[in-house]
XYZ file of C-alpha atoms in Angstrom:
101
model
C -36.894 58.039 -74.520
C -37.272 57.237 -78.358
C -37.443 60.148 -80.915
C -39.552 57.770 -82.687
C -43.563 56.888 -82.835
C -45.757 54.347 -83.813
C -46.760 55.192 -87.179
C -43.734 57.188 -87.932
C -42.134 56.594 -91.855
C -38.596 56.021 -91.013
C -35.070 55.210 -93.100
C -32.498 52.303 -92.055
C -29.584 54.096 -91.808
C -27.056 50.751 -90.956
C -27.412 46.900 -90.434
C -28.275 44.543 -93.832
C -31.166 46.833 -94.514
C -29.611 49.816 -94.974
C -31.439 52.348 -96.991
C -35.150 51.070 -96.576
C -37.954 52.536 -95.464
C -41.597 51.565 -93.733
C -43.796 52.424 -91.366
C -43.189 51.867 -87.550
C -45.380 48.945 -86.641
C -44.568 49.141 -82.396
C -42.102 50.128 -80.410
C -40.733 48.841 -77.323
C -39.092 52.092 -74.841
C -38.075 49.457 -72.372
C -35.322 47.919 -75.027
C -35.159 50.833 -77.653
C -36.072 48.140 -80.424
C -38.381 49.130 -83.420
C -40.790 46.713 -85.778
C -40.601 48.635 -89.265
C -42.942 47.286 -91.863
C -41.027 44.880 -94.710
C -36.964 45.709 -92.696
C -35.575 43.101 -91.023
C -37.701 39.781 -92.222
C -36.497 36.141 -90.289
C -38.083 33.048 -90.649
C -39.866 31.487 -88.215
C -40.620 27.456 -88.211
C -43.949 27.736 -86.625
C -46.148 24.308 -85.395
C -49.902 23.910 -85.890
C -52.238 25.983 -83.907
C -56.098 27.289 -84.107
C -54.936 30.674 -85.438
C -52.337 28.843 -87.862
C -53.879 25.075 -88.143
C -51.226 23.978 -91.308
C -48.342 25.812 -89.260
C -45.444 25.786 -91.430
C -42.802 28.259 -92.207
C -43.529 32.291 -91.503
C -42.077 34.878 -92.745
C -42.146 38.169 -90.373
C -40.465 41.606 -89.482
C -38.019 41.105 -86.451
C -37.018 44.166 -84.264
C -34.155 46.591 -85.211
C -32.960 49.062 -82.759
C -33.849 52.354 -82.764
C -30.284 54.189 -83.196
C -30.582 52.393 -86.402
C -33.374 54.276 -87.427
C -34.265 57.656 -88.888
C -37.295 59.609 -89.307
C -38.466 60.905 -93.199
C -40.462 63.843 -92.817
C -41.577 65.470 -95.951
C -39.452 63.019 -97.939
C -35.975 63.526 -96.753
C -34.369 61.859 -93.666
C -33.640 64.216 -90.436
C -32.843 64.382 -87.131
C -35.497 64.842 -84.022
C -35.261 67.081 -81.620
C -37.654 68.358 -78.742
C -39.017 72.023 -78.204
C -42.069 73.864 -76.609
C -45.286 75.201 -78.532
C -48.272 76.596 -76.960
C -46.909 75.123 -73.216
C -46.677 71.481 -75.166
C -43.256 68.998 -75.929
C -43.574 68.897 -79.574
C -41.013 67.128 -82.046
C -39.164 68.991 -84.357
C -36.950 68.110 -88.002
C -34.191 69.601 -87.296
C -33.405 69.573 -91.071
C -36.358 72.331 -91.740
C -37.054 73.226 -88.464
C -40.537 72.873 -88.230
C -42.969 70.791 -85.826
C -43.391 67.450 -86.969
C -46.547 66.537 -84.755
């Protein structure tokens, strides 16, 4: 279980990238890992295909795992935690408190 969604605007809080933040582009529950947009960029030597017909070299965001990772909600970094409104799970910043979806 990952305290963190698709979508989600999150901070890297350790690894080279430390102190960036994106948007979550997937993530993976099997292996924890997270694609954040613009953190974690490797090259890839790619050969000619129909998608890609020059091939060439390709620039592209590589997964980071997901303790490395922290939500921003309302601009500041905080911890997630998990509570019960109206009979539903809901997340909640446990910096302010409130329900963040």
């Amino acid at each position: 279980m990952l305290k963190i969604k698709k979508g989600d605007t999150v901070k890297v809080i350790a690894g080279k990238d430390n102190g960036k933040q994106g948007k979550v582009v997937s993530v993976d529950l099997k292996t924890r890992k997270v694609i954040v947009e613009g953190v974690n960029m490797v090259t890839r030597h790619t050969k000619p295909s129909q998608a890609n017909p020059n091939g060439g070299i390709v620039r592209k965001e590589a997964p980071i795992d997901g303790s490395n990772v922290m939500l921003v909600y309302k601009g500041k970094p905080t911890r997630v935690g998990f509570g019960m409104k109206d009979g539903k799970k809901v997340r909640i910043a446990k910096a302010t408190g409130e329900v963040i979806d």
